[in-house]
mmCIF file of C-alpha atoms and ligand atoms in Angstrom:
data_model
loop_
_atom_site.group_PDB
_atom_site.id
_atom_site.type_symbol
_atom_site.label_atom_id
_atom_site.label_comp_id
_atom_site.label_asym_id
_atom_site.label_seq_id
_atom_site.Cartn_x
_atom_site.Cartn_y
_atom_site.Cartn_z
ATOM 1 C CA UNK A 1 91.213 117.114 75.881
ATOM 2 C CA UNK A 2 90.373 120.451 75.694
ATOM 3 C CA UNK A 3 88.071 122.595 78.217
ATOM 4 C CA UNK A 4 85.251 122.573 76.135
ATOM 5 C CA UNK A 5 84.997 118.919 76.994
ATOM 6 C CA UNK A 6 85.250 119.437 80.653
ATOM 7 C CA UNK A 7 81.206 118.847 80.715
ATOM 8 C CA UNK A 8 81.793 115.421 79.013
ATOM 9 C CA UNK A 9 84.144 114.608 81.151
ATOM 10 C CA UNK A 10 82.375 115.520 84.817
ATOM 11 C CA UNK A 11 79.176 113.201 82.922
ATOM 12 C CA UNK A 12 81.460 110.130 82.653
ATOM 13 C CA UNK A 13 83.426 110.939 86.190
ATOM 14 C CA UNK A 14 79.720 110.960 88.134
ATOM 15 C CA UNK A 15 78.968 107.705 85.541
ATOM 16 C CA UNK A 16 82.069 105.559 87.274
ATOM 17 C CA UNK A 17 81.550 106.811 90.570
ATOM 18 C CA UNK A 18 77.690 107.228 91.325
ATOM 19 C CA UNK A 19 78.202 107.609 95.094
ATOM 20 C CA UNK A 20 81.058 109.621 95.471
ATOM 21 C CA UNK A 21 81.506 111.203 98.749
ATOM 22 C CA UNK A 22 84.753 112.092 100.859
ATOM 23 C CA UNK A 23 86.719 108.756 102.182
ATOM 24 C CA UNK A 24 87.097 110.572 105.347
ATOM 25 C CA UNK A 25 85.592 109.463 108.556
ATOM 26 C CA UNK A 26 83.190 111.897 110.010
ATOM 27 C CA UNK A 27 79.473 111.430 112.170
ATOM 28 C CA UNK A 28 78.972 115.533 112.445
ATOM 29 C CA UNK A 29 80.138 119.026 110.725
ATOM 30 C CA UNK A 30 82.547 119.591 113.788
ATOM 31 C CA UNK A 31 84.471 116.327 113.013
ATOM 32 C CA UNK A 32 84.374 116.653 109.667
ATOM 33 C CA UNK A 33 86.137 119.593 109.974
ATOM 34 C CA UNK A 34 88.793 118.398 112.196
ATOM 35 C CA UNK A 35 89.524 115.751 109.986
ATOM 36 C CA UNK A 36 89.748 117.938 106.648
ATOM 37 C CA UNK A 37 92.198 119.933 109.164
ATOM 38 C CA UNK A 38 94.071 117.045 110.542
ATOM 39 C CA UNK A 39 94.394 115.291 106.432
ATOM 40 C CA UNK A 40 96.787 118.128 105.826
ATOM 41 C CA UNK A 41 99.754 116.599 104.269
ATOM 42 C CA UNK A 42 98.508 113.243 105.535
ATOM 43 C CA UNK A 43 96.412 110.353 103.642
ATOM 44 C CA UNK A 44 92.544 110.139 104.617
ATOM 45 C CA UNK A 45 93.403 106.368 105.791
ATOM 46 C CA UNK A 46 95.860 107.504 108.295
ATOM 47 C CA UNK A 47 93.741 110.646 109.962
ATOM 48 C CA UNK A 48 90.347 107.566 110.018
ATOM 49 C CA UNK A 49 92.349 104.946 111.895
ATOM 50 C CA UNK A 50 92.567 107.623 114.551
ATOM 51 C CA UNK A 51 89.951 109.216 114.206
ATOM 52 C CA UNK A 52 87.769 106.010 114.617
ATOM 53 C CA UNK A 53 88.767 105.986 118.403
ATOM 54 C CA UNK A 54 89.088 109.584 118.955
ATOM 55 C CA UNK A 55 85.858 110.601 117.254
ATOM 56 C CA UNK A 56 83.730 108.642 120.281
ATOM 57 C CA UNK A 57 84.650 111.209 122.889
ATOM 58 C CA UNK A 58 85.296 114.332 120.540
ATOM 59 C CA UNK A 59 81.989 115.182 119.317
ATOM 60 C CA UNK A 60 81.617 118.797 119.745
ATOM 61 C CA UNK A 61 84.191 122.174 120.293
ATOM 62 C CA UNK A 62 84.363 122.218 123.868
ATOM 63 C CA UNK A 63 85.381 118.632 124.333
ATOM 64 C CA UNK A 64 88.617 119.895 122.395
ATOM 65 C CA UNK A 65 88.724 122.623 124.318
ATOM 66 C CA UNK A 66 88.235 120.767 127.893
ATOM 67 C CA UNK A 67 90.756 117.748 126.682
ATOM 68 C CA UNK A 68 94.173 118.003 128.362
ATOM 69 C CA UNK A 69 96.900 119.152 125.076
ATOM 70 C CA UNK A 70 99.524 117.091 125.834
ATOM 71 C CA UNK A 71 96.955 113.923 126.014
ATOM 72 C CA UNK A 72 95.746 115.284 122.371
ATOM 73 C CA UNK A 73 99.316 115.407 121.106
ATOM 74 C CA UNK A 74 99.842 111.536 122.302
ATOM 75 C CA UNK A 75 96.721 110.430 120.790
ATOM 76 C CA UNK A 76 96.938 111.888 116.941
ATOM 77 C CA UNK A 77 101.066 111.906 116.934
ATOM 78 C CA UNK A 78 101.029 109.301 114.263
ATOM 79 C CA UNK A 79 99.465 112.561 111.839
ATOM 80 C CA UNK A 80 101.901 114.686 110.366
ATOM 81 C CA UNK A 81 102.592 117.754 112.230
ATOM 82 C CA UNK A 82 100.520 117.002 115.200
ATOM 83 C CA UNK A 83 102.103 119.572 117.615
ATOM 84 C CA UNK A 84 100.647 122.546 115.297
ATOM 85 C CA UNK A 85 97.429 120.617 114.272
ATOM 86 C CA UNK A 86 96.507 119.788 117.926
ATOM 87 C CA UNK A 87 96.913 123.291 119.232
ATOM 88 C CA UNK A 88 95.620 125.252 116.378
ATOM 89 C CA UNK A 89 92.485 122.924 116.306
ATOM 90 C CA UNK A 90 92.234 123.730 120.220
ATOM 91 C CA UNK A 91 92.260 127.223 118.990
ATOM 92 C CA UNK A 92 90.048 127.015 116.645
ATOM 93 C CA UNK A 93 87.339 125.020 118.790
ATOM 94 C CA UNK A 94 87.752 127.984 121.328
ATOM 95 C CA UNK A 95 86.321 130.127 118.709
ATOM 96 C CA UNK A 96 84.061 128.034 117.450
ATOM 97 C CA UNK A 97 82.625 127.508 120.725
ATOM 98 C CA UNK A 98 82.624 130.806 122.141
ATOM 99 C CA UNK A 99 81.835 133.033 119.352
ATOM 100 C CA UNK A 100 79.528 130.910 117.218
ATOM 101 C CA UNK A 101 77.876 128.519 119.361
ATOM 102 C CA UNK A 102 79.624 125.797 118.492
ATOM 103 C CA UNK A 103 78.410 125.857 115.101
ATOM 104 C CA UNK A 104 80.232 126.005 111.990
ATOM 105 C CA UNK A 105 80.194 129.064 110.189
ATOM 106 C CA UNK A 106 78.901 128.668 106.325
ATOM 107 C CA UNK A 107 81.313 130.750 104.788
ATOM 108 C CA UNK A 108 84.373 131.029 103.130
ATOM 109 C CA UNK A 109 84.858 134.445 104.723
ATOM 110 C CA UNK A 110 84.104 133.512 108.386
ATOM 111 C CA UNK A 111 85.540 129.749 107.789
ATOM 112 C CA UNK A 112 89.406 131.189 107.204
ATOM 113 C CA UNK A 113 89.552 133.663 110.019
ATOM 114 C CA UNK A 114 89.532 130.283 112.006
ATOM 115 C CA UNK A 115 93.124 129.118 113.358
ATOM 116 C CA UNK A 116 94.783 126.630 110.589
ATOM 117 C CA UNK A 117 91.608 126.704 108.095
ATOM 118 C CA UNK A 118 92.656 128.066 104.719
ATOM 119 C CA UNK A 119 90.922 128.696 101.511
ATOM 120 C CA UNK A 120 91.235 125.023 100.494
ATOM 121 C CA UNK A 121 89.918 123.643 103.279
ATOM 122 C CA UNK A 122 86.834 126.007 103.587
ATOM 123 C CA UNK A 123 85.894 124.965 100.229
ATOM 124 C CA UNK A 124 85.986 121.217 101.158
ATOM 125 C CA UNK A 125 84.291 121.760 103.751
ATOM 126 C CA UNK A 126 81.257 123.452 101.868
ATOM 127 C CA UNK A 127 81.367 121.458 99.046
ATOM 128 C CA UNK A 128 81.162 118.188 101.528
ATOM 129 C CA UNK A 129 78.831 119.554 103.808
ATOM 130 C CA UNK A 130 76.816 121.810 101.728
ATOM 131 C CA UNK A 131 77.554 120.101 98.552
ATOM 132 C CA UNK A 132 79.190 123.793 97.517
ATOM 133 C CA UNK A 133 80.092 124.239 93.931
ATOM 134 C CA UNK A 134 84.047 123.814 94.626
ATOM 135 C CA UNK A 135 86.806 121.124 93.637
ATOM 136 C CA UNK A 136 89.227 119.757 96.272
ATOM 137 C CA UNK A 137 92.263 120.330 94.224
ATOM 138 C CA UNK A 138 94.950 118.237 96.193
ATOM 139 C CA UNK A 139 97.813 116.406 94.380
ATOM 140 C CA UNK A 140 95.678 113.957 92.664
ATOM 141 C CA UNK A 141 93.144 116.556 91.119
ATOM 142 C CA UNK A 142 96.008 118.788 90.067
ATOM 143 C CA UNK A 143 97.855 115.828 88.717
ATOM 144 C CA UNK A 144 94.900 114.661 86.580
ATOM 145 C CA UNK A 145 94.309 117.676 85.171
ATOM 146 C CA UNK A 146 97.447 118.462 83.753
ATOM 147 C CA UNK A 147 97.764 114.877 82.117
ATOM 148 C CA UNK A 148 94.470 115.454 80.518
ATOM 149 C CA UNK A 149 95.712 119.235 79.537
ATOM 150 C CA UNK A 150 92.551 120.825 81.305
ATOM 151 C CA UNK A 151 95.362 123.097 83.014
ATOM 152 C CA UNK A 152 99.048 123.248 82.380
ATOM 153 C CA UNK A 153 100.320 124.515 86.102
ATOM 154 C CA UNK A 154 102.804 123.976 88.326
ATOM 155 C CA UNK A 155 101.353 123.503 91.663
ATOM 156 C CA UNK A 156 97.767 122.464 92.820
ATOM 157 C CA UNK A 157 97.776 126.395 94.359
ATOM 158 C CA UNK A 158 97.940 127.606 90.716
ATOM 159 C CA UNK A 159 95.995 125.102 89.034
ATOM 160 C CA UNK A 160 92.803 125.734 91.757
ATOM 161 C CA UNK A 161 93.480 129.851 90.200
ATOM 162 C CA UNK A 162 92.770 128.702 87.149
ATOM 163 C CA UNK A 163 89.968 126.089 87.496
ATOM 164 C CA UNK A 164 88.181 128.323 89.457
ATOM 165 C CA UNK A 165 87.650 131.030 86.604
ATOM 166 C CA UNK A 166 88.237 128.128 83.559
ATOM 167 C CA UNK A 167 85.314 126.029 84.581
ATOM 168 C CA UNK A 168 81.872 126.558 85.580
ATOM 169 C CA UNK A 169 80.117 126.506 89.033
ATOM 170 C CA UNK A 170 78.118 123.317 87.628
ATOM 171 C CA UNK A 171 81.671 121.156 86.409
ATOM 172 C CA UNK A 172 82.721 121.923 90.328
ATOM 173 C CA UNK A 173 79.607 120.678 91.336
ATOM 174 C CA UNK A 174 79.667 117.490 89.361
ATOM 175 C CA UNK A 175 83.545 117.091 89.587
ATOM 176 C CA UNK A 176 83.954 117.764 93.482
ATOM 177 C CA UNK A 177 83.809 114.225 94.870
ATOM 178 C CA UNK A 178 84.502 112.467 91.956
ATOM 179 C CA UNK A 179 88.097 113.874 90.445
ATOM 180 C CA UNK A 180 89.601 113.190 94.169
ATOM 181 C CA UNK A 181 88.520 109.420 93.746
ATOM 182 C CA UNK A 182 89.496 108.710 89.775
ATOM 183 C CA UNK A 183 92.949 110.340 90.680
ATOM 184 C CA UNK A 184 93.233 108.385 93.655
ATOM 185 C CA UNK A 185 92.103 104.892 92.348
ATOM 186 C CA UNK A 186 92.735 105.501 88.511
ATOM 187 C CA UNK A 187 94.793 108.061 87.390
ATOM 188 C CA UNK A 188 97.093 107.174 89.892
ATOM 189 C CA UNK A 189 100.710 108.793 90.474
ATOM 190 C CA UNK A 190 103.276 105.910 89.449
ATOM 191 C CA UNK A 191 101.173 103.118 86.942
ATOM 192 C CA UNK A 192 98.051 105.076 85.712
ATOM 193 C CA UNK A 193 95.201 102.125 85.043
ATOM 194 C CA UNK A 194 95.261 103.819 81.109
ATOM 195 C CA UNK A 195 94.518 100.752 79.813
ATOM 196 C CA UNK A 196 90.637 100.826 81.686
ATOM 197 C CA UNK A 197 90.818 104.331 81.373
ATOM 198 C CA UNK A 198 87.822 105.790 78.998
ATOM 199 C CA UNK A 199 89.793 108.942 78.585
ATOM 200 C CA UNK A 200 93.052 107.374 77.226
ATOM 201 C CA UNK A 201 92.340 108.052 73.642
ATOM 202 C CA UNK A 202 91.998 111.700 74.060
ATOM 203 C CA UNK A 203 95.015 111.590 77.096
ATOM 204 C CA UNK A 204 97.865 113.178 75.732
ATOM 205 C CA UNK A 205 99.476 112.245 78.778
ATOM 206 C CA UNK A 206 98.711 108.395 77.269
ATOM 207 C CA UNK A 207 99.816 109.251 74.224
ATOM 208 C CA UNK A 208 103.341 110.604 75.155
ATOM 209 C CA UNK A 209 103.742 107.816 77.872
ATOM 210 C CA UNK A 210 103.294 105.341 74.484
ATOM 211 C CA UNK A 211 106.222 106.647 72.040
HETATM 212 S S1 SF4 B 1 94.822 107.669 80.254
HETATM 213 FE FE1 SF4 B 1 96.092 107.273 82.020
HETATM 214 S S2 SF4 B 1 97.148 109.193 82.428
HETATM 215 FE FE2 SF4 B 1 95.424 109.660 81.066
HETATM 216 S S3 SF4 B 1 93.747 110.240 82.434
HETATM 217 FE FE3 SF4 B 1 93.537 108.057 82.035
HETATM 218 S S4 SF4 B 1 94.641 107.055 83.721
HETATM 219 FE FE4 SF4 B 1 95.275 109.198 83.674
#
């Protein structure tokens, strides 16, 4: 495939998943931020199973701020790197709290001067929230694609530099919550579904995978 048939291919995405939307656990914009912060190198299943409890008394900044670290730490230490992620999220609902009401800045500017929020994770934040023109490119976006040849890159880092100049605000609007899902479901890591795949005859992933 080619990037002139990135359109195509957003159409039949949105066609196989009609109600995409993040698998991540969530009931306002303050805990869906914490839990795009916390799913740093850690599945979505993991950071809901805790989340599920911890979500019922952590609705809003200042109960992160008011909430005892070391009882934080005990509660979320099944997430990867929970000593950073619990104090850099205290940090960052200090700010949050203090300096902007306990609202969420809209921003990608204002969103990374927050404590542990990077460029990624402002955009999925807007793009879930806001439904922002901007792909999630994690592992499974960045290993889709380079089997389908959209981008040939080494790291999901590089390949989000070139999607966002190679495609167009509308592909990141229609791709955004589907890619995550086919790459997580379909064009999975170790045994690809290729075979139910409607993009297998023009994979050349496929096609090298079947000499
Ligand atoms: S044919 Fe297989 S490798 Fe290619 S996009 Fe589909 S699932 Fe992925």
């Amino acid at each position: 495939m080619n990037k002139k048939d990135i359109g195509e291919f957003a159409e039949k995405l949105n066609e196989m998943f009609p109600d995409a939307k993040t698998e991540l656990y969530y009931t306002n914009e303050f805990q869906l931020l914490i839990a795009i912060l916390m799913s740093a190198q850690t599945t979505d299943k993991q950071v809901n199973i805790v989340n599920r409890n911890f979500f019922r008394f952590l609705i809003e900044p200042k109960d992160w701020v008011e909430m005892d670290i070391d009882y934080i730490k005990e509660f979320i230490n099944s997430i990867s790197f929970f000593n950073n992620k619990a104090e850099n999220i205290k940090k960052t609902s200090l700010i949050l709290k203090e300096k902007y009401n306990s609202k969420i800045p809209r921003t990608i500017e204002e969103l990374i001067t927050l404590p542990w929020v990077w460029i990624k994770t402002a955009k999925v934040f807007l793009a879930v929230i806001d439904d922002a023109p901007y792909i999630w490119v994690d592992t499974h976006v960045h290993r889709v694609l380079n089997r389908l040849w959209f981008v040939k890159t080494k790291t999901p880092l590089e390949t989000d530099k070139k999607i966002s100049t190679g495609f167009t605000k509308n592909n990141h609007a229609l791709l955004h919550n589907t890619l995550v899902l086919f790459g997580r479901y379909i064009c999975t890591a170790r045994n690809p579904k290729c075979e139910t795949c409607p993009f297998s005859w023009k994979c050349n992933y496929y096609k090298k995978i079947q000499k």
